[in-house]
Tab-separated table of C-alpha atoms in Angstrom:
chain	number	residue	atom	x	y	z
A	570	MET	CA	-22.404	24.659	1.811
A	571	LEU	CA	-25.391	22.737	-0.492
A	572	MET	CA	-28.850	25.226	-0.090
A	573	LYS	CA	-27.231	27.353	2.144
A	574	ASN	CA	-29.777	30.099	2.903
A	575	SER	CA	-32.960	28.284	2.660
A	576	GLU	CA	-33.979	26.345	6.056
A	577	GLU	CA	-36.750	24.673	4.146
A	578	LYS	CA	-35.027	22.734	1.406
A	579	ARG	CA	-32.162	21.739	4.412
A	580	ASN	CA	-35.023	20.287	6.171
A	581	THR	CA	-35.675	18.206	3.155
A	582	ALA	CA	-32.956	16.859	2.520
A	583	TRP	CA	-32.213	15.938	6.024
A	584	ARG	CA	-35.340	13.953	5.545
A	585	ALA	CA	-34.360	12.182	2.995
A	586	VAL	CA	-30.512	11.110	4.410
A	587	MET	CA	-32.783	9.978	7.375
A	588	THR	CA	-34.977	8.203	5.518
A	589	VAL	CA	-32.856	6.628	3.234
A	590	SER	CA	-30.616	5.535	6.040
A	591	SER	CA	-33.083	3.917	7.786
A	592	VAL	CA	-34.600	2.148	5.032
A	593	LEU	CA	-30.605	0.452	5.150
A	594	ILE	CA	-30.477	0.396	8.602
A	595	VAL	CA	-33.749	-2.116	8.500
A	596	ILE	CA	-32.578	-4.232	5.508
A	597	VAL	CA	-29.711	-5.052	6.784
A	598	ALA	CA	-30.664	-5.917	9.860
A	599	VAL	CA	-33.366	-8.360	8.673
A	600	PHE	CA	-30.767	-9.545	6.350
A	601	PHE	CA	-29.369	-10.902	9.917
A	602	ILE	CA	-32.459	-11.955	11.084
A	603	VAL	CA	-32.987	-14.138	8.353
A	604	ARG	CA	-29.555	-15.583	7.617
A	605	ILE	CA	-29.503	-15.783	11.327
A	606	PHE	CA	-32.504	-18.027	11.802
A	607	THR	CA	-32.094	-20.101	7.991
A	608	ALA	CA	-28.829	-20.354	7.926
A	609	ASN	CA	-27.325	-24.164	7.917
A	610	PRO	CA	-25.196	-23.937	11.065
A	611	VAL	CA	-22.621	-27.495	10.228
A	612	ALA	CA	-22.467	-25.909	6.895
A	613	GLY	CA	-18.425	-25.262	6.795
A	614	THR	CA	-15.582	-27.273	6.439
A	615	TRP	CA	-14.809	-29.618	8.997
A	616	VAL	CA	-11.390	-31.621	9.573
A	617	SER	CA	-11.350	-33.899	12.693
A	618	GLU	CA	-8.950	-33.435	15.737
A	619	GLU	CA	-6.592	-36.567	14.659
A	620	GLY	CA	-7.092	-35.164	11.206
A	621	ASP	CA	-7.939	-38.528	9.366
A	622	ILE	CA	-11.271	-37.288	7.682
A	623	THR	CA	-12.498	-34.017	6.355
A	624	LEU	CA	-15.672	-33.208	6.052
A	625	VAL	CA	-16.819	-30.738	3.305
A	626	ILE	CA	-20.603	-29.512	4.255
A	627	ASP	CA	-22.654	-26.975	1.417
A	628	ASN	CA	-26.256	-25.719	2.162
A	629	ARG	CA	-27.771	-28.071	-0.694
A	630	ALA	CA	-27.529	-31.506	1.616
A	631	SER	CA	-24.633	-33.029	0.279
A	632	LEU	CA	-21.460	-33.898	2.334
A	633	GLN	CA	-18.147	-34.402	0.553
A	634	VAL	CA	-15.832	-37.058	3.311
A	635	GLU	CA	-11.842	-37.007	2.806
A	636	ASP	CA	-9.242	-39.023	4.489
A	637	GLY	CA	-6.343	-38.266	2.520
A	638	SER	CA	-6.734	-40.216	-0.024
A	639	VAL	CA	-9.986	-41.436	-0.774
A	640	SER	CA	-12.889	-38.852	-1.695
A	641	ALA	CA	-16.397	-39.774	-1.560
A	642	ARG	CA	-19.777	-37.583	-1.721
A	643	THR	CA	-22.952	-38.129	0.037
A	644	GLU	CA	-26.121	-36.547	0.729
A	645	TYR	CA	-27.175	-35.418	4.399
A	646	THR	CA	-29.993	-34.165	6.526
A	647	VAL	CA	-29.901	-32.024	9.405
A	648	ASP	CA	-32.608	-30.920	11.499
A	649	ARG	CA	-31.722	-27.866	13.506
A	650	LYS	CA	-34.710	-27.635	16.079
A	651	THR	CA	-33.550	-31.410	17.700
A	652	LYS	CA	-29.779	-30.663	16.296
A	653	VAL	CA	-29.366	-33.731	14.808
A	654	LEU	CA	-27.405	-34.494	11.591
A	655	THR	CA	-27.876	-37.528	9.635
A	656	ILE	CA	-25.985	-39.106	6.754
A	657	HIS	CA	-26.844	-41.211	4.468
A	658	VAL	CA	-25.340	-43.453	1.586
A	659	ASN	CA	-26.559	-44.688	-1.167
A	660	ASP	CA	-25.329	-47.401	-3.006
A	661	ASP	CA	-25.978	-45.931	-6.675
A	662	GLU	CA	-24.231	-42.932	-5.703
A	663	ILE	CA	-21.039	-45.165	-4.713
A	664	LEU	CA	-20.943	-47.386	-7.772
A	665	GLU	CA	-21.125	-43.944	-9.737
A	666	GLN	CA	-18.434	-42.152	-7.962
A	667	ALA	CA	-16.267	-45.335	-8.162
A	668	GLU	CA	-17.041	-45.744	-12.407
A	669	ALA	CA	-16.297	-41.712	-12.081
A	670	SER	CA	-12.944	-42.134	-10.600
A	671	GLU	CA	-11.456	-44.589	-13.435
A	672	GLY	CA	-10.137	-47.363	-10.915
A	673	GLU	CA	-8.385	-44.564	-9.052
A	674	VAL	CA	-10.753	-45.300	-6.493
A	675	THR	CA	-12.300	-48.870	-5.781
A	676	GLU	CA	-16.027	-49.315	-4.396
A	677	GLY	CA	-14.792	-50.837	-1.324
A	678	GLU	CA	-12.617	-47.931	-0.988
A	679	ILE	CA	-15.676	-45.251	-0.699
A	680	ARG	CA	-18.224	-47.580	0.529
A	681	ASP	CA	-15.734	-47.774	3.611
A	682	LEU	CA	-14.913	-44.147	4.463
A	683	LEU	CA	-18.753	-43.089	4.087
A	684	GLU	CA	-19.895	-46.770	6.165
A	685	SER	CA	-17.246	-44.880	9.157
A	686	VAL	CA	-19.240	-41.505	9.245
A	687	GLU	CA	-22.622	-42.913	8.137
A	688	GLY	CA	-25.288	-42.948	10.623
A	689	THR	CA	-27.450	-40.769	12.734
A	690	TYR	CA	-25.521	-37.360	15.043
A	691	ASP	CA	-26.372	-35.258	18.075
A	692	TYR	CA	-24.127	-32.556	16.844
A	693	ASN	CA	-23.606	-29.714	19.138
A	694	ILE	CA	-21.333	-26.369	18.066
A	695	GLU	CA	-19.416	-24.051	20.085
A	696	SER	CA	-17.240	-21.576	18.724
A	697	ASN	CA	-15.234	-23.220	15.796
A	698	THR	CA	-15.961	-26.986	17.117
A	699	LEU	CA	-18.084	-29.298	16.061
A	700	THR	CA	-19.222	-32.501	18.394
A	701	LEU	CA	-20.872	-35.184	16.772
A	702	THR	CA	-22.320	-37.885	19.372
A	703	GLU	CA	-23.872	-40.856	17.636
A	704	ARG	CA	-27.594	-41.233	18.689
A	705	GLU	CA	-26.905	-45.080	19.248
A	706	TYR	CA	-23.862	-45.383	20.826
A	707	GLY	CA	-22.830	-42.376	22.341
A	708	SER	CA	-19.334	-42.180	20.950
A	709	GLN	CA	-18.353	-38.744	19.692
A	710	MET	CA	-16.496	-37.045	17.217
A	711	VAL	CA	-14.955	-33.972	17.406
A	712	PHE	CA	-14.157	-31.290	14.449
A	713	GLU	CA	-12.223	-28.031	13.723
A	714	LYS	CA	-13.761	-25.738	11.436
A	715	GLU	CA	-11.096	-24.366	9.125
């Protein structure tokens, strides 16, 4: 064994091991606490219950909407305190995406897809289910996390 006959050296080694492990535990705990309170709760890939729309939400306020034949990107804002998700549609971005598709997708198809999800929603997440409730009319869209 390391340092067989020296009690003082064993105590020093034991203190060093305990200090390092304590520091690591504190660092890991701080990481998870910060992640819990600062993470974007709606980030991820969400598929609607009907399977007709897929939302790919990243942490940088960008949202990819797909319906099988058309895929479009737009911006969103999320307010974690009031649990509100707002999806914005930008006409310039729609035109840019239509031009970038080189005729595969028209501006009208992209606009129709994005306007189907545009709006302000109250969101609720329970386990792997995201429920978006439209604030104005109360209609709901339910998504499962992939």
